[in-house]
Tab-separated table of C-alpha atoms in Angstrom:
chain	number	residue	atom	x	y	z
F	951	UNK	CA	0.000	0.000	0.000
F	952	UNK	CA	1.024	3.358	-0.882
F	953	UNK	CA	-1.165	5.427	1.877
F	954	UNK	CA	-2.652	7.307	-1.488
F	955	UNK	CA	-6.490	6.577	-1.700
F	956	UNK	CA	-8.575	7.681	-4.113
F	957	UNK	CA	-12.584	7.789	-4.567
F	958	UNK	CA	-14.508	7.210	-5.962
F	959	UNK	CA	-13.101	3.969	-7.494
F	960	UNK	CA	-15.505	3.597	-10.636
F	961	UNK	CA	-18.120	6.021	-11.559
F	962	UNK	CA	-20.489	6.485	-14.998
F	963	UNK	CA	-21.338	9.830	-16.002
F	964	UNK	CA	-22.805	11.041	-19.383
F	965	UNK	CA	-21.631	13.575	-22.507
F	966	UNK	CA	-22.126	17.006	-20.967
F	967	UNK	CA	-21.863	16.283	-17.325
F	968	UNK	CA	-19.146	16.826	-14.483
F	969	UNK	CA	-17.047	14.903	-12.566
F	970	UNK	CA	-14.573	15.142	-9.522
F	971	UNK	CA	-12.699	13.039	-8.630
F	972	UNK	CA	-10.604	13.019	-4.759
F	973	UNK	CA	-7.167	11.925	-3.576
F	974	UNK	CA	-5.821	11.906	-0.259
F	975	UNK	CA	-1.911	11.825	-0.284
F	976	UNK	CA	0.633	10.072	1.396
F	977	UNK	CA	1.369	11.029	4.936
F	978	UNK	CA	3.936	14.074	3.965
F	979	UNK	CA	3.853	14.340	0.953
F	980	UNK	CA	3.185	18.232	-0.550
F	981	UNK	CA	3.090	17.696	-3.586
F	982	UNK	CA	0.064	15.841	-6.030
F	983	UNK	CA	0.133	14.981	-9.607
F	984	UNK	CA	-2.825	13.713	-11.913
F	985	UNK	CA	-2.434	11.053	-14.640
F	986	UNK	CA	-4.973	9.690	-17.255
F	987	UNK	CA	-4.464	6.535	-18.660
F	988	UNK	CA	-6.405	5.597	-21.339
F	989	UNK	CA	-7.250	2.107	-22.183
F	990	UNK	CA	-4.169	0.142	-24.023
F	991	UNK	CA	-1.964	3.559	-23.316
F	992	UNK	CA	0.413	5.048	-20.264
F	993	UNK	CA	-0.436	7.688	-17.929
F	994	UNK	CA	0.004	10.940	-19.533
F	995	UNK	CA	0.509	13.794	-17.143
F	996	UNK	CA	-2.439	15.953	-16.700
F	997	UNK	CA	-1.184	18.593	-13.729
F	998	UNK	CA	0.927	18.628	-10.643
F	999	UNK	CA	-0.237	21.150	-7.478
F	1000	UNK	CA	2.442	22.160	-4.852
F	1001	UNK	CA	1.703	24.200	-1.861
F	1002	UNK	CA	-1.926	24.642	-3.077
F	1003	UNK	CA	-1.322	26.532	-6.563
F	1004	UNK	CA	-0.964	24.281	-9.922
F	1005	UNK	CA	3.010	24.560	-10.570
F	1006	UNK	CA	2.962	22.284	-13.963
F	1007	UNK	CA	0.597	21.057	-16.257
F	1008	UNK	CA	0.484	18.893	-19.245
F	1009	UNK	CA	-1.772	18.888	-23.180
F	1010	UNK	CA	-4.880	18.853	-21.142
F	1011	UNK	CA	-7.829	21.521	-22.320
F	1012	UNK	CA	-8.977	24.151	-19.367
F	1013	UNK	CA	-11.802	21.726	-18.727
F	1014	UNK	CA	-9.591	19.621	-16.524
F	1015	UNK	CA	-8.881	21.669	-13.241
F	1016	UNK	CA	-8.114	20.928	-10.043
F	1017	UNK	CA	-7.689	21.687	-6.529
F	1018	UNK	CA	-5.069	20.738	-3.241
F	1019	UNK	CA	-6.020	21.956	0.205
F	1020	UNK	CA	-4.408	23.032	3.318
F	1021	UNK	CA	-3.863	19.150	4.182
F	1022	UNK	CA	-2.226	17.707	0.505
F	1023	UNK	CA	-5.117	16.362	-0.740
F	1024	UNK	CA	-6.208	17.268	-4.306
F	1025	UNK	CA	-9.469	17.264	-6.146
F	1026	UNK	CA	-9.410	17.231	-10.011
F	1027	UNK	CA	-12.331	18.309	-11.754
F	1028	UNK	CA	-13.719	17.487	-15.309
F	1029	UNK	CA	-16.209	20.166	-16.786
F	1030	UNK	CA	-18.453	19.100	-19.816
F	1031	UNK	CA	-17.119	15.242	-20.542
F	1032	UNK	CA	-16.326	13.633	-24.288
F	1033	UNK	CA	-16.498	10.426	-24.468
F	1034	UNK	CA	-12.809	10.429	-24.771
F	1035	UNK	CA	-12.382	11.106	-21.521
F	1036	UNK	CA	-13.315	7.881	-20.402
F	1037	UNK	CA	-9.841	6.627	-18.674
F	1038	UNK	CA	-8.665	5.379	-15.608
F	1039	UNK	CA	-7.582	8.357	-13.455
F	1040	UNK	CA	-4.294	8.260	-11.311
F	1041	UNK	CA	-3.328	10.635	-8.243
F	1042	UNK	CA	0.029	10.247	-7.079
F	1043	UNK	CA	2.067	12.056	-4.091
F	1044	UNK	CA	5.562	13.138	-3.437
F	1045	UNK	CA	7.572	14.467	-0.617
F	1046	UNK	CA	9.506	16.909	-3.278
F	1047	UNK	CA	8.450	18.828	-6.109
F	1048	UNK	CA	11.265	18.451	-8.275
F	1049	UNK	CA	12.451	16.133	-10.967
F	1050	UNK	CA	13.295	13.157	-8.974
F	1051	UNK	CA	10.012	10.838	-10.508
F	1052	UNK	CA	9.545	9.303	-7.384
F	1053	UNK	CA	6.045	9.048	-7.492
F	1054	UNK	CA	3.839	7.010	-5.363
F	1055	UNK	CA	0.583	6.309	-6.931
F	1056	UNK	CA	-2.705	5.606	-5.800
F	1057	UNK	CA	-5.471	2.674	-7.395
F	1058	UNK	CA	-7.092	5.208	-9.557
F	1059	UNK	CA	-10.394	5.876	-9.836
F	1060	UNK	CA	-12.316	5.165	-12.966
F	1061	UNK	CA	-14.298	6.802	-15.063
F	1062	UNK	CA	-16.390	5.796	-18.233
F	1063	UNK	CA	-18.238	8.349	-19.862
F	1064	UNK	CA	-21.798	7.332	-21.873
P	203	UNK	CA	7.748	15.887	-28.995
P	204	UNK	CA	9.542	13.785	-25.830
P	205	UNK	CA	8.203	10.353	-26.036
P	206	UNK	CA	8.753	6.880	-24.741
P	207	UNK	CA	8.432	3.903	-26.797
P	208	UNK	CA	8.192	0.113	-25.977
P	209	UNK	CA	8.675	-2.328	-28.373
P	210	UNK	CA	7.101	-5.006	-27.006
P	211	UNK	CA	3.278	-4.772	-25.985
P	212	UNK	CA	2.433	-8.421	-24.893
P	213	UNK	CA	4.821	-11.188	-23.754
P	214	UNK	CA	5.079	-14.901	-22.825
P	215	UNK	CA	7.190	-16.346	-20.769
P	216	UNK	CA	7.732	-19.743	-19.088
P	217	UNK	CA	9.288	-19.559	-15.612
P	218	UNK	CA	13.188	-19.667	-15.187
P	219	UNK	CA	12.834	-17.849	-18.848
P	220	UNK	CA	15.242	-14.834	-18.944
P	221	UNK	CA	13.330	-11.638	-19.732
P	222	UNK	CA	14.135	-8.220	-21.486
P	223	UNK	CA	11.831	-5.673	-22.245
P	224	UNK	CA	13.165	-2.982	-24.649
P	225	UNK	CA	12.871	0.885	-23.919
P	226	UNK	CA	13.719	3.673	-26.055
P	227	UNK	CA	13.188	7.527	-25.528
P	228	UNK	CA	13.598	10.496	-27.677
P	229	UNK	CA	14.751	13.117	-25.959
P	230	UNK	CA	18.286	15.283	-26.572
P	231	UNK	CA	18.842	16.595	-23.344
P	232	UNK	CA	19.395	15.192	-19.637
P	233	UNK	CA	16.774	12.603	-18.607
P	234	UNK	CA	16.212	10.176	-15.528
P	235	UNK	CA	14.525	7.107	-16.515
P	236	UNK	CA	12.513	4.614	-14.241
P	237	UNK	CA	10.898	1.374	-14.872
P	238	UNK	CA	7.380	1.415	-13.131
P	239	UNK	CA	5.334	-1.789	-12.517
P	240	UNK	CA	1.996	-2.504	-12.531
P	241	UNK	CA	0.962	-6.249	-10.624
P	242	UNK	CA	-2.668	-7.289	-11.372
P	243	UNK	CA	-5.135	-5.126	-8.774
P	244	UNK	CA	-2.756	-3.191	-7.400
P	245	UNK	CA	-1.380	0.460	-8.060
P	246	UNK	CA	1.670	0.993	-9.943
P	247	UNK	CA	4.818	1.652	-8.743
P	248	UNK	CA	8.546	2.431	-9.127
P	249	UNK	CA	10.920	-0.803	-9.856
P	250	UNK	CA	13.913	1.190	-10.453
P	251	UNK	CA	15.321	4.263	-11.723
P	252	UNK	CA	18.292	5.735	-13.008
P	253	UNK	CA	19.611	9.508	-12.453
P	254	UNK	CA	23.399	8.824	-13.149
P	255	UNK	CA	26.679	6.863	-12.265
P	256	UNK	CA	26.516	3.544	-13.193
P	257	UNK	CA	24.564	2.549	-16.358
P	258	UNK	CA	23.690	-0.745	-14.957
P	259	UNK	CA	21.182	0.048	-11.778
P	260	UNK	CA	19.138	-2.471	-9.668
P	261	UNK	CA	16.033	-2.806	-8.840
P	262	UNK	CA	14.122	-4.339	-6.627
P	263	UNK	CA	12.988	-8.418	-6.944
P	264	UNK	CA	16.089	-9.198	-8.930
P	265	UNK	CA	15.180	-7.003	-11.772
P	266	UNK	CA	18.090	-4.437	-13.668
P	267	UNK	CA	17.917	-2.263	-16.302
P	268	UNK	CA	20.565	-0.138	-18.438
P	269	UNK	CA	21.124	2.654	-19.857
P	270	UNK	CA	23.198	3.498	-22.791
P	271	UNK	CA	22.989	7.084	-23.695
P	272	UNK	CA	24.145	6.185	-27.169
P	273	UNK	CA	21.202	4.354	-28.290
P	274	UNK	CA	18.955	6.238	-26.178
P	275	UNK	CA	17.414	2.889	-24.596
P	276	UNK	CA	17.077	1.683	-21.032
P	277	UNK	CA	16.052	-2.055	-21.303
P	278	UNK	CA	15.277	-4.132	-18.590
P	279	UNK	CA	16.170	-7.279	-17.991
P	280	UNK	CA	15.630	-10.223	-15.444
P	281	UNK	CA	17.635	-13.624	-15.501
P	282	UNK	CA	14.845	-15.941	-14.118
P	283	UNK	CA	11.358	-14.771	-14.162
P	284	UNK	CA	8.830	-16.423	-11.908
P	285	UNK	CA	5.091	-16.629	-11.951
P	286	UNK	CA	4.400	-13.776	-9.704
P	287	UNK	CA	6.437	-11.555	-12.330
P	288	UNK	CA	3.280	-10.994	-14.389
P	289	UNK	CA	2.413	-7.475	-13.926
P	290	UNK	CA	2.084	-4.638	-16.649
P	291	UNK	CA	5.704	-3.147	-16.742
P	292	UNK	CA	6.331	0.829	-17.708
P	293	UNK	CA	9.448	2.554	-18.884
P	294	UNK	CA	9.036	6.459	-18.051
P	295	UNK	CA	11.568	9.564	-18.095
P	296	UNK	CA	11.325	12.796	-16.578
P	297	UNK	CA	12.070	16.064	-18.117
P	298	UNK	CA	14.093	18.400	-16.473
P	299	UNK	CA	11.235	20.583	-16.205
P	300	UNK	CA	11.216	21.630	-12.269
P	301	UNK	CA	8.175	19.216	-11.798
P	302	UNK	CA	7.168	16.070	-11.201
P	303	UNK	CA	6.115	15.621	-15.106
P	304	UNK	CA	6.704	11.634	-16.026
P	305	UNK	CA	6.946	10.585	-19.601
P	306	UNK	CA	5.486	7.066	-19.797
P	307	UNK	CA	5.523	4.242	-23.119
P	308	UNK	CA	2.320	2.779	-23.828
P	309	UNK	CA	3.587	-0.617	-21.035
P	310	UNK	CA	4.275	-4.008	-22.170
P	311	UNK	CA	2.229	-7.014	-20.518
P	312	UNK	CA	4.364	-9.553	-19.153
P	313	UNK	CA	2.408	-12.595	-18.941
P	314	UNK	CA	4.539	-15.800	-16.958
P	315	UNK	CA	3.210	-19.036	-16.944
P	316	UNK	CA	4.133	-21.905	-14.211
């Protein structure tokens, strides 16, 4: 186990609706990042939060935003879905914000899209 | 465009089979590489990794990889594989971008049979 939980763990929405989905971090760990993997494909980056403000963020369209409170843990939020965003979602937490790609994932939580 | 590719996308293997799974990255500049593993119903995580020194880095359950900058590959490799080696197996780098932004292939299946 990583201590990373996310939730839900599967969820069906339709075109046009929105979605958030909630990680709670490793035990100190400041820093969050979001993957989507698609089915068949690797996680591809989506954003990383530090210290509450987004400090990097990957080819992902304004629709996909996000949030980290006071205590690490991160929301990231999906405004008006495609059907292409149906994907298994990945939250993952590190102690450090720099490029050291220690990353410690959580289960994922995912999401098909009708 | 950094990307990651992995040859393979599915393999077979009979236990006590030696195993190497080919990784290849385009990327001109300075790059840490990791090997992240996936076993079935559990959340992925980090095998090994290199950042520099020696080429040839361990990881852990008897698993290696290397890195030759020439050929712009990290492959890994295992001398025995057992059963409980099946898993979904991820070669990623990171970009020297001040966050935690990982670079995954598409994975390559590693199916082991008794």
């Amino acid at each position: 186990e990583t201590g990373v939980t996310q939730s839900p763990t599967h969820l069906i929405k339709t075109r046009g609706q929105q979605v958030t989905l909630r990680c709670s971090s490793q035990s100190g760990h400041n820093t969050v990042s979001w993957y989507q993997q698609a089915l068949g494909q690797g996680p591809q980056f989506i954003f990383q939060y530090y210290r509450e403000e987004e400090n990097g963020r990957g080819n992902f369209p304004p629709r996909f935003s996000g949030l980290q409170f006071p205590n690490y843990s991160s929301e990231l939020n999906v405004n008006a879905l495609e059907l292409d965003d149906s994907a298994l979602y990945l939250c993952a937490s590190s102690p450090v914000t720099g490029n050291t790609g220690e990353l410690f994932f959580g289960e994922g939580s995912r999401l098909t899209v009708l | 465009a950094q990307s990651v590719s992995q040859h393979n996308h599915h393999v077979i293997l009979s236990e006590a089979a030696s195993l190497e799974l080919g990784c290849n990255y385009s990327y001109g500049g300075t790059v840490n590489l990791f090997w992240y593993v996936q076993y079935p119903g559990q959340h992925l995580q980090l095998l090994l990794k290199y950042f520099s020194g020696d080429p040839l880095v361990k990881g852990i359950k008897g698993f290696e990889a290397e890195f030759i900058k020439s050929k712009f590959s990290f492959n890994l490799r295992k001398p025995s594989v057992q059963w409980s080696d099946t898993a979904e197996y991820f070669c990623a780098v990171i970009l020297n971008t001040g966050f935690q932004k990982l670079v995954f292939g598409t994975g390559t299946r590693l199916l082991v049979s008794p």
